[in-house]
Coordinates of C-alpha atoms and ligand atoms in Angstrom, one line a residue:
M1 CA 20.8 -89.2 16.1
V2 CA 22.1 -89.6 12.3
S3 CA 25.6 -90.3 11.4
G4 CA 27.3 -90.0 8.3
P5 CA 29.9 -92.9 7.1
R6 CA 32.5 -90.3 6.9
C7 CA 32.5 -88.8 9.6
P8 CA 34.6 -88.7 13.1
P9 CA 32.5 -90.0 15.6
G10 CA 34.1 -86.8 18.0
L11 CA 32.5 -84.5 15.5
W12 CA 29.0 -85.5 16.3
G13 CA 29.7 -84.8 19.6
L14 CA 30.6 -81.7 19.1
L15 CA 27.7 -80.9 16.9
A16 CA 25.7 -82.5 19.1
L17 CA 26.4 -79.5 21.8
L18 CA 25.9 -76.5 19.4
L19 CA 22.2 -77.8 18.3
P20 CA 19.7 -76.9 20.3
L21 CA 18.1 -79.8 21.8
P22 CA 14.5 -80.3 21.3
G23 CA 14.5 -79.4 17.2
A24 CA 17.6 -82.0 17.2
R25 CA 15.3 -84.2 19.3
G26 CA 11.9 -83.8 16.6
T27 CA 9.8 -81.6 18.7
C28 CA 7.8 -78.8 18.1
D29 CA 6.9 -76.0 21.3
S30 CA 3.6 -75.4 22.4
P31 CA 1.9 -74.2 19.9
P32 CA 1.1 -70.1 18.5
R33 CA -0.9 -68.2 21.2
L34 CA -3.4 -66.8 18.9
H35 CA -6.2 -63.7 20.0
F36 CA -8.8 -65.2 17.1
A37 CA -8.5 -69.1 18.1
E38 CA -7.5 -71.0 21.3
L39 CA -6.6 -74.6 22.0
P40 CA -9.2 -76.8 24.1
G41 CA -7.4 -78.7 26.9
E42 CA -4.5 -78.3 28.6
V43 CA -1.1 -77.0 26.3
N44 CA 2.1 -79.3 26.9
N45 CA 5.7 -77.9 26.2
S46 CA 6.4 -80.1 23.5
Y47 CA 5.1 -82.4 21.2
P48 CA 6.6 -84.9 18.6
V49 CA 6.6 -84.3 14.9
G50 CA 3.9 -85.1 13.1
T51 CA 1.1 -83.6 15.8
K52 CA -1.9 -82.1 14.1
L53 CA -3.7 -80.0 17.2
K54 CA -7.2 -78.4 16.1
Y55 CA -7.9 -74.7 17.1
S56 CA -11.7 -74.0 17.8
C57 CA -12.5 -70.0 17.6
R58 CA -12.7 -67.8 20.2
P59 CA -16.2 -65.8 21.2
G60 CA -16.8 -63.5 18.4
Y61 CA -15.4 -65.1 15.9
I62 CA -16.3 -67.6 13.2
L63 CA -14.1 -69.4 10.9
S64 CA -13.0 -68.0 7.7
S65 CA -14.6 -69.7 4.6
G66 CA -11.9 -72.3 2.6
K67 CA -9.2 -71.6 6.1
S68 CA -8.3 -74.6 7.8
P69 CA -8.4 -74.7 11.9
F70 CA -6.0 -77.4 12.3
V71 CA -1.9 -77.0 13.1
T72 CA 0.5 -79.7 13.0
C73 CA 3.9 -80.1 14.0
L74 CA 6.8 -80.2 11.0
E75 CA 9.6 -81.8 10.4
N76 CA 11.2 -78.4 10.6
S77 CA 9.9 -78.3 14.8
K78 CA 7.4 -75.2 13.4
W79 CA 4.2 -75.6 13.7
S80 CA 2.1 -74.6 10.2
V81 CA -0.7 -72.3 10.9
E82 CA -2.8 -70.9 8.0
A83 CA -3.0 -67.0 8.9
E84 CA -6.3 -65.4 10.2
F85 CA -7.5 -68.7 10.3
C86 CA -10.9 -67.3 12.2
E87 CA -12.3 -63.5 11.6
G88 CA -14.3 -61.5 13.9
R89 CA -18.4 -61.7 13.6
R90 CA -19.7 -59.4 11.6
C91 CA -22.8 -57.0 13.5
K92 CA -25.7 -56.3 10.8
P93 CA -25.5 -53.3 9.7
L94 CA -26.9 -50.0 10.9
E95 CA -29.3 -46.9 9.7
L96 CA -30.0 -43.8 11.3
E97 CA -32.5 -41.9 10.2
N98 CA -31.8 -38.3 9.1
G99 CA -28.0 -38.6 10.3
R100 CA -25.5 -41.3 9.7
A101 CA -23.5 -44.3 11.6
D102 CA -19.7 -43.8 11.3
I103 CA -18.2 -47.1 11.0
T104 CA -14.7 -49.0 9.3
D105 CA -15.8 -52.1 9.4
L106 CA -19.0 -54.3 11.0
R107 CA -16.7 -57.4 12.5
F108 CA -16.3 -58.1 16.6
G109 CA -14.6 -55.0 17.8
A110 CA -16.1 -52.0 15.1
R111 CA -17.7 -48.9 16.8
A112 CA -19.5 -47.1 14.7
N113 CA -20.0 -43.6 15.3
F114 CA -23.5 -41.7 15.6
S115 CA -24.5 -37.9 14.4
C116 CA -27.4 -35.9 12.7
D117 CA -28.1 -34.0 9.8
E118 CA -28.1 -31.0 9.8
G119 CA -31.5 -29.2 11.6
Y120 CA -31.3 -32.6 14.0
R121 CA -30.6 -32.9 17.5
L122 CA -29.0 -37.1 18.0
I123 CA -31.2 -38.4 20.9
G124 CA -29.6 -41.6 22.6
P125 CA -26.1 -42.8 22.6
T126 CA -23.4 -41.3 20.5
F127 CA -22.0 -44.5 19.7
A128 CA -22.3 -48.3 20.0
E129 CA -19.7 -51.4 19.3
C130 CA -19.7 -55.0 18.1
V131 CA -19.8 -57.1 20.9
I132 CA -20.5 -60.4 21.7
V133 CA -24.6 -61.6 22.4
G134 CA -24.8 -65.6 22.8
N135 CA -22.8 -67.0 20.6
G136 CA -23.0 -64.6 18.1
V137 CA -22.1 -60.8 18.2
D138 CA -24.4 -57.1 17.9
W139 CA -24.3 -53.6 18.7
N140 CA -23.9 -53.1 22.2
T141 CA -26.8 -50.7 22.2
E142 CA -29.8 -49.4 20.1
V143 CA -29.2 -47.0 17.6
P144 CA -29.9 -43.0 18.9
L145 CA -32.5 -40.8 16.8
C146 CA -32.2 -37.7 14.8
Q147 CA -34.9 -35.7 15.9
A148 CA -35.4 -32.5 14.4
I149 CA -34.5 -29.7 16.4
P150 CA -37.7 -27.9 17.7
C151 CA -38.3 -23.7 17.9
P152 CA -40.8 -22.3 20.1
P153 CA -44.2 -20.9 18.5
P154 CA -42.9 -17.8 16.9
P155 CA -43.6 -15.2 19.1
G156 CA -47.0 -13.0 18.3
I157 CA -47.2 -9.4 17.6
T158 CA -50.1 -6.9 18.6
Q159 CA -51.4 -5.1 15.4
G160 CA -50.6 -8.2 13.3
S161 CA -50.1 -11.9 12.8
H162 CA -48.2 -14.4 10.8
N163 CA -49.6 -17.3 8.9
G164 CA -48.0 -20.0 11.5
Q165 CA -51.2 -22.8 12.2
S166 CA -52.2 -22.9 15.7
G167 CA -51.0 -26.2 17.9
E168 CA -48.2 -26.6 14.2
E169 CA -44.8 -27.9 15.4
F170 CA -42.1 -25.6 14.5
S171 CA -38.1 -27.5 14.2
F172 CA -35.4 -26.1 12.0
G173 CA -36.1 -24.4 9.1
S174 CA -39.6 -23.7 9.1
A175 CA -40.3 -19.8 8.2
V176 CA -43.3 -17.8 9.4
T177 CA -43.9 -14.1 8.1
Y178 CA -45.9 -11.5 9.3
K179 CA -48.6 -9.0 8.4
C180 CA -49.7 -5.9 9.7
D181 CA -53.7 -5.0 10.1
P182 CA -54.5 -2.2 7.1
G183 CA -53.3 1.3 8.0
L184 CA -50.2 -0.5 9.8
S185 CA -47.0 -0.1 8.6
L186 CA -44.6 -3.5 9.2
I187 CA -41.1 -2.3 10.9
G188 CA -38.3 -4.6 10.8
E189 CA -37.8 -8.6 8.9
A190 CA -41.5 -9.9 7.7
S191 CA -40.3 -13.1 7.5
I192 CA -38.0 -15.1 10.7
H193 CA -37.3 -18.9 10.1
C194 CA -36.2 -21.7 13.3
T195 CA -32.3 -21.6 13.5
T196 CA -30.1 -22.9 15.9
K197 CA -26.7 -21.8 17.3
D198 CA -25.9 -24.6 19.4
H199 CA -26.9 -27.7 16.7
F200 CA -29.6 -28.7 20.1
N201 CA -32.3 -26.2 20.7
G202 CA -34.0 -23.9 18.0
E203 CA -34.5 -19.8 18.0
W204 CA -36.3 -17.7 15.4
S205 CA -33.8 -15.8 13.5
G206 CA -34.8 -12.6 14.6
P207 CA -36.9 -10.2 16.9
A208 CA -40.9 -10.4 15.4
P209 CA -41.6 -7.3 13.4
E210 CA -43.1 -4.4 14.9
C211 CA -46.8 -3.0 13.6
K212 CA -47.3 1.3 14.0
V213 CA -48.9 3.9 12.5
V214 CA -45.5 5.9 10.8
K215 CA -47.0 9.1 9.0
C216 CA -43.3 11.1 7.8
P217 CA -44.4 14.7 7.2
E218 CA -44.7 16.5 4.3
P219 CA -40.9 17.2 3.2
E220 CA -40.5 20.6 1.6
V221 CA -37.3 21.3 0.2
K222 CA -36.8 25.7 0.0
N223 CA -35.1 26.2 -3.9
G224 CA -35.7 22.9 -4.7
R225 CA -38.5 20.3 -5.9
K226 CA -39.3 16.6 -5.4
Q227 CA -38.2 14.7 -8.2
S228 CA -40.6 11.3 -7.7
G229 CA -42.6 10.5 -3.8
F230 CA -44.9 12.9 -4.4
G231 CA -47.3 11.7 -1.5
P232 CA -50.0 13.3 -0.7
D233 CA -49.3 10.4 2.8
Y234 CA -46.3 9.5 3.3
S235 CA -45.3 6.2 5.4
Y236 CA -42.9 3.8 6.3
G237 CA -40.3 2.6 3.2
N238 CA -41.7 5.7 1.3
A239 CA -38.2 8.0 -0.9
V240 CA -38.7 10.6 -2.0
I241 CA -35.9 12.2 -4.7
F242 CA -35.1 16.1 -4.8
A243 CA -34.0 18.1 -7.4
C244 CA -32.5 22.1 -6.6
D245 CA -33.7 25.3 -8.7
S246 CA -30.9 25.6 -11.5
G247 CA -28.4 28.6 -9.9
Y248 CA -28.6 25.9 -6.5
T249 CA -26.8 22.7 -5.4
L250 CA -28.1 20.0 -3.5
H251 CA -26.0 19.7 -0.5
G252 CA -26.7 16.4 1.4
S253 CA -28.7 13.8 0.2
S254 CA -31.0 14.0 -2.6
S255 CA -33.4 10.8 -1.6
V256 CA -34.3 10.3 1.6
R257 CA -36.6 8.1 2.8
C258 CA -39.6 7.4 6.0
E259 CA -38.3 5.7 8.8
A260 CA -39.8 4.0 12.2
N261 CA -40.1 7.3 14.2
N262 CA -41.9 9.2 11.9
S263 CA -38.9 11.2 9.8
W264 CA -36.7 11.5 7.2
V265 CA -33.8 10.0 7.0
P266 CA -31.0 11.1 6.3
S267 CA -32.7 14.5 7.0
L268 CA -33.9 16.4 4.2
P269 CA -31.3 18.1 1.5
T270 CA -30.8 21.9 1.0
C271 CA -30.6 23.9 -1.9
L272 CA -28.1 26.4 -1.6
R273 CA -26.4 29.1 -4.2
T274 CA -23.1 28.2 -4.8
C275 CA -20.0 29.4 -6.0
D276 CA -17.8 27.3 -8.0
S277 CA -13.7 26.3 -7.0
P278 CA -12.5 29.2 -5.7
P279 CA -9.7 30.8 -8.8
R280 CA -6.3 29.7 -9.1
L281 CA -3.8 32.3 -8.2
H282 CA -0.4 32.4 -9.2
F283 CA 0.6 33.9 -5.7
A284 CA -1.4 32.2 -3.7
E285 CA -3.3 28.8 -2.5
L286 CA -5.7 27.3 -0.5
P287 CA -4.5 25.0 2.4
G288 CA -6.1 21.6 2.3
G289 CA -8.5 20.5 -0.9
V290 CA -10.8 22.6 -3.9
N291 CA -13.9 21.5 -3.5
N292 CA -16.5 22.4 -6.7
S293 CA -19.1 23.7 -5.3
Y294 CA -19.2 26.2 -2.1
P295 CA -22.4 27.7 -0.8
V296 CA -23.1 31.4 -0.8
G297 CA -21.2 33.1 2.1
T298 CA -19.1 30.5 2.1
K299 CA -15.3 32.6 3.2
L300 CA -12.1 31.2 2.7
Q301 CA -8.3 32.5 3.4
Y302 CA -5.5 31.5 1.1
S303 CA -2.0 31.6 2.1
C304 CA 0.5 33.4 -0.1
R305 CA 2.5 30.9 -2.2
P306 CA 6.6 30.6 -0.9
G307 CA 8.5 33.6 -2.4
Y308 CA 5.0 36.1 -1.6
I309 CA 4.0 37.6 1.4
L310 CA 0.7 39.3 1.8
S311 CA 1.0 43.0 0.9
S312 CA 0.2 45.2 3.2
G313 CA -3.7 46.8 3.7
K314 CA -5.0 43.2 1.6
S315 CA -6.8 40.3 3.0
P316 CA -5.7 36.7 2.0
F317 CA -10.1 36.0 2.5
V318 CA -12.5 35.6 -0.7
T319 CA -15.9 35.0 -0.2
C320 CA -18.3 33.3 -1.9
L321 CA -21.3 36.3 -2.7
E322 CA -24.8 36.2 -3.5
N323 CA -24.1 36.3 -7.2
S324 CA -21.8 33.2 -7.3
K325 CA -19.3 35.1 -8.0
W326 CA -15.6 35.1 -4.9
S327 CA -14.8 38.0 -3.9
V328 CA -10.9 38.6 -4.1
D329 CA -8.5 41.3 -3.8
P330 CA -6.8 41.6 -6.2
E331 CA -2.7 40.3 -6.2
F332 CA -3.1 40.4 -2.5
C333 CA 0.0 38.4 -2.3
E334 CA 3.4 40.4 -3.5
G335 CA 6.6 39.2 -4.2
R336 CA 9.0 39.1 -1.5
R337 CA 12.0 41.7 -2.2
C338 CA 15.5 40.8 -2.4
K339 CA 17.8 43.1 -1.4
P340 CA 19.3 45.8 -3.0
L341 CA 22.4 45.2 -4.8
E342 CA 25.6 47.3 -6.0
L343 CA 28.2 47.0 -7.9
E344 CA 31.7 49.3 -7.0
N345 CA 32.4 50.8 -10.4
G346 CA 29.9 49.0 -11.6
R347 CA 26.0 48.6 -11.9
A348 CA 23.3 46.4 -12.0
D349 CA 20.1 46.9 -13.5
V350 CA 17.5 45.7 -11.6
T351 CA 13.9 46.4 -13.3
D352 CA 12.2 45.0 -9.4
L353 CA 14.0 44.0 -6.5
R354 CA 11.0 41.1 -6.5
F355 CA 11.1 37.6 -6.1
G356 CA 11.5 36.4 -10.1
A357 CA 13.5 39.6 -10.6
R358 CA 16.3 38.8 -12.7
A359 CA 19.7 41.9 -12.2
D360 CA 21.9 41.7 -15.1
F361 CA 25.9 43.1 -14.2
S362 CA 27.7 45.6 -16.5
C363 CA 31.2 47.1 -15.7
D364 CA 31.9 51.1 -15.8
E365 CA 34.8 51.9 -19.0
G366 CA 37.8 49.9 -18.2
Y367 CA 36.8 47.7 -15.6
R368 CA 36.4 44.0 -16.7
L369 CA 33.7 41.9 -15.2
I370 CA 34.8 38.6 -13.1
G371 CA 32.4 37.0 -11.6
P372 CA 28.5 36.4 -12.9
T373 CA 27.0 37.9 -15.6
F374 CA 23.2 38.0 -14.0
A375 CA 21.4 36.8 -10.9
Q376 CA 17.9 36.3 -10.1
C377 CA 15.9 36.7 -6.9
V378 CA 14.6 33.1 -5.6
I379 CA 13.4 31.8 -3.3
V380 CA 15.9 31.1 -0.3
G381 CA 14.5 29.1 3.0
N382 CA 11.6 30.7 4.2
G383 CA 12.5 34.5 2.4
V384 CA 14.2 34.9 -1.1
D385 CA 17.3 36.6 -2.4
W386 CA 19.6 36.2 -5.0
D387 CA 20.9 33.4 -6.0
T388 CA 24.6 34.4 -6.8
E389 CA 27.1 36.3 -5.1
V390 CA 27.6 39.6 -6.2
P391 CA 30.5 40.1 -9.2
L392 CA 33.6 42.1 -9.3
C393 CA 34.5 45.0 -11.2
Q394 CA 37.9 45.0 -11.8
A395 CA 40.2 47.7 -13.3
I396 CA 41.7 46.0 -17.0
P397 CA 45.4 45.7 -16.3
C398 CA 48.3 46.4 -18.9
P399 CA 51.2 44.8 -19.4
P400 CA 54.8 46.5 -17.9
P401 CA 54.8 49.8 -20.6
P402 CA 57.9 48.5 -23.3
D403 CA 61.9 49.5 -22.2
I404 CA 63.6 51.6 -24.9
T405 CA 67.3 51.8 -25.5
Q406 CA 68.7 55.3 -24.7
G407 CA 66.0 56.6 -23.1
S408 CA 63.3 55.4 -20.1
H409 CA 59.9 56.4 -19.6
N410 CA 58.6 58.1 -16.1
G411 CA 56.5 54.9 -14.9
Q412 CA 58.1 52.9 -11.7
S413 CA 59.7 50.3 -11.1
G414 CA 56.4 47.6 -9.7
E415 CA 53.8 49.7 -10.8
E416 CA 51.2 48.2 -11.7
F417 CA 49.7 49.7 -14.6
S418 CA 46.0 49.8 -15.5
F419 CA 43.0 51.5 -18.1
G420 CA 43.9 55.0 -17.8
S421 CA 47.4 54.7 -16.6
A422 CA 50.0 56.8 -18.9
V423 CA 53.5 57.4 -19.0
T424 CA 55.6 58.7 -21.2
Y425 CA 59.7 58.5 -22.4
K426 CA 62.5 61.3 -22.5
C427 CA 65.7 60.3 -24.5
D428 CA 69.1 60.7 -22.9
P429 CA 70.8 64.0 -23.1
G430 CA 71.4 64.6 -27.3
L431 CA 69.6 62.4 -28.8
S432 CA 66.1 62.9 -30.2
L433 CA 62.9 61.0 -29.3
I434 CA 61.1 59.4 -32.5
G435 CA 57.1 59.2 -32.0
E436 CA 54.9 59.6 -29.8
A437 CA 56.1 60.8 -26.0
S438 CA 53.3 59.2 -24.2
I439 CA 51.1 55.8 -24.8
H440 CA 48.5 55.3 -22.1
C441 CA 47.0 52.0 -21.0
T442 CA 43.4 51.3 -23.4
T443 CA 41.6 48.1 -24.6
K444 CA 40.2 47.2 -27.6
D445 CA 38.0 44.5 -26.3
H446 CA 36.9 45.3 -23.3
F447 CA 39.0 42.4 -21.1
N448 CA 42.6 42.9 -22.1
G449 CA 44.8 45.7 -21.8
E450 CA 47.0 46.8 -23.8
W451 CA 49.1 49.7 -25.0
S452 CA 47.8 53.3 -27.0
G453 CA 50.8 52.6 -29.2
P454 CA 54.2 51.4 -29.8
A455 CA 57.1 52.9 -27.5
P456 CA 58.6 55.5 -29.0
E457 CA 62.0 55.6 -30.1
C458 CA 66.1 57.3 -29.0
K459 CA 68.2 58.2 -32.1
G460 CA 71.5 61.1 -32.6
L461 CA 70.3 63.3 -35.6
N462 CA 74.3 63.6 -37.0
T463 CA 74.4 59.7 -37.4
G464 CA 70.9 61.0 -39.4
T465 CA 71.0 56.9 -40.3
V466 CA 67.0 56.8 -40.9
I467 CA 64.9 59.9 -41.4
A468 CA 61.2 59.8 -41.6
I469 CA 60.5 60.6 -45.6
G470 CA 57.4 62.4 -44.8
K471 CA 59.6 64.5 -42.3
M472 CA 62.5 65.4 -44.7
R473 CA 60.3 66.8 -47.0
V474 CA 58.8 69.1 -44.3
I475 CA 62.6 70.2 -43.7
L476 CA 63.1 70.8 -47.8
A477 CA 59.9 72.5 -47.2
V478 CA 61.2 74.9 -44.9
L479 CA 65.1 75.1 -46.3
I480 CA 63.4 75.9 -49.8
T481 CA 61.2 78.3 -48.2
N482 CA 64.1 80.2 -45.9
L483 CA 66.2 80.3 -49.8
F484 CA 63.4 82.2 -51.4
I485 CA 62.8 84.4 -48.0
R486 CA 66.6 85.4 -48.3
Q487 CA 67.0 86.3 -52.2
Ligands
LIG1 C1 1.1 -83.8 27.8 O1 2.2 -84.2 27.9 C2 1.6 -85.7 28.9 C3 2.8 -87.0 29.7 O2 3.6 -86.1 29.3 C4 -0.1 -86.3 28.3 O3 -0.6 -87.5 29.0 C5 -1.0 -85.5 27.8 O4 -1.7 -86.3 27.1 C6 -0.3 -84.0 27.5 N1 -0.8 -83.8 26.7 C7 -1.6 -83.2 25.1 C8 -2.7 -82.4 25.4 O5 -1.0 -83.6 24.4
LIG2 C1 -15.4 -42.8 16.5 O1 -14.7 -41.4 17.8 C2 -13.7 -42.4 18.1 C3 -13.7 -40.6 19.5 O2 -13.8 -39.8 18.8 C4 -12.5 -42.0 17.3 O3 -11.6 -41.8 18.1 C5 -13.0 -42.9 16.4 O4 -12.3 -42.7 15.3 C6 -14.2 -42.6 15.5 N1 -14.8 -43.9 14.9 C7 -15.2 -43.1 13.6 C8 -15.7 -45.0 12.5 O5 -15.4 -42.7 12.8
LIG3 C1 -34.7 8.4 12.9 O1 -34.2 6.9 13.2 C2 -33.3 6.9 12.3 C3 -32.5 5.4 12.2 O2 -33.7 4.9 11.5 C4 -31.9 7.4 13.2 O3 -30.6 7.5 12.3 C5 -32.7 8.8 13.4 O4 -31.7 9.8 13.8 C6 -33.9 9.8 13.7 N1 -34.2 10.2 13.7 C7 -34.8 11.3 14.9 C8 -35.4 12.0 14.5 O5 -35.6 10.1 16.4
LIG4 C1 -15.1 19.3 0.6 O1 -16.2 18.3 0.6 C2 -16.4 17.0 0.9 C3 -17.1 16.9 1.5 O2 -18.0 16.4 0.1 C4 -15.5 17.9 2.9 O3 -15.4 16.6 3.6 C5 -14.4 18.5 2.3 O4 -14.1 19.3 4.1 C6 -14.5 19.8 2.4 N1 -13.0 20.3 1.9 C7 -13.3 21.7 1.7 C8 -11.8 22.2 1.6 O5 -14.4 22.7 2.0

């Protein structure tokens, strides 16, 4: 223990209790246990400061160049240890022909995984480890072999041969090509090659071809001719292309090939007289698609378009005739009919009741039209009907006839006056009626009613206030005439 001059002795006692004892006494604990190195001999629990110990590298390890195997107990009670001063010894590099050894590291403890290139198979261990052998390290197993995957000899065929040599070994990637004896056709793939599915066993890419006599019959197409492939003999693989004579259309494939079963594939085409696409009709349509060409004899059935119905006694069928024309019954569908229209006090002018027809409404003299002026026969649901209600022809009304002073008319109170009704005026006794006694309800614009003239007036003659000049002349003339007759 070191003592300071200015500290009271009691404090030093307290410090001595708090400080760890070994360090405080200037010692180190046992030196560290290392995976790569060990201390020869016994190891004590405690060493005085300044102790120097020498480690030895463990088996499989070697002292790293420039590093020290010595450790020292330092003043701070710790051992000075250089990091990783021993390193794993290295195994020799590995080489694998036609394959690879996957190694991250060659040092003691490393693992090498072996694999072969495509087409080779591994014979031997799949991995090796770098282990202690004698005083050093080495791989714990031999390097395996990457062997080319072998195939069995290619199959032989009758009436033909392949180009493989007798005694040849066939391995992954090798190919052989077959050839047939003269006059025979080779059916299938001429060449096959050695391949593998499981990366271990070899097999041929396909079956060997066959050698056969193939002879297809002379191909004949009525109303057609060959464009290429003129024979005279046809064997496997020969192709023929056909065209039809003019006026005929080719049905099927224009090109056929002679197949191994001695037949033409696909089957020979036919040349048929044809019709163009059937006519487009405003009243009927063809359900489903329409093609450009139909063979003679084709029968198609039209359906009437909406708003139309099959005319009685007519046929919705059309047939492609020998002359390449379609037989079509004219107008075999007719417009459906809308119901007849009736208009009280008026008329509906309709030329026709069929789908598409138009009815124009008008009212009789003295009536006015309330509602639409025309209607059309249109598609409604599955049938047809007028697109609007029938209008109303209403008697043209007049206002009540005007009342006059000192007179009356013969209209009833509450009566409705309409076109044609008339009223007659009458004056109170002793009074004269000036004007037209009767007026009637009429119209100028065919819509609004008005009275044919003004109401008359009632006057006392003796008062004589207003006498029309015209009437005065008549009276004067009568008086003068009477005077002359009396003379
Ligand atoms: C361990 O300590 C004992 C005495 O306690 C001593 O005899 C021996 O030499 C020490 N060993 C080492 C390796 O220092
Ligand atoms: C070797 O194979 C093992 C097991 O499949 C795997 O864990 C390891 O990472 C591989 N090592 C190398 C270097 O590829
Ligand atoms: C001939 O073989 C082909 C396939 O190559 C086949 O489509 C055709 O139906 C066969 N014909 C006959 C007559 O067997
Ligand atoms: C039109 O021709 C095609 C083949 O060319 C056929 O599948 C189809 O049924 C034909 N359609 C009609 C309406 O004849």
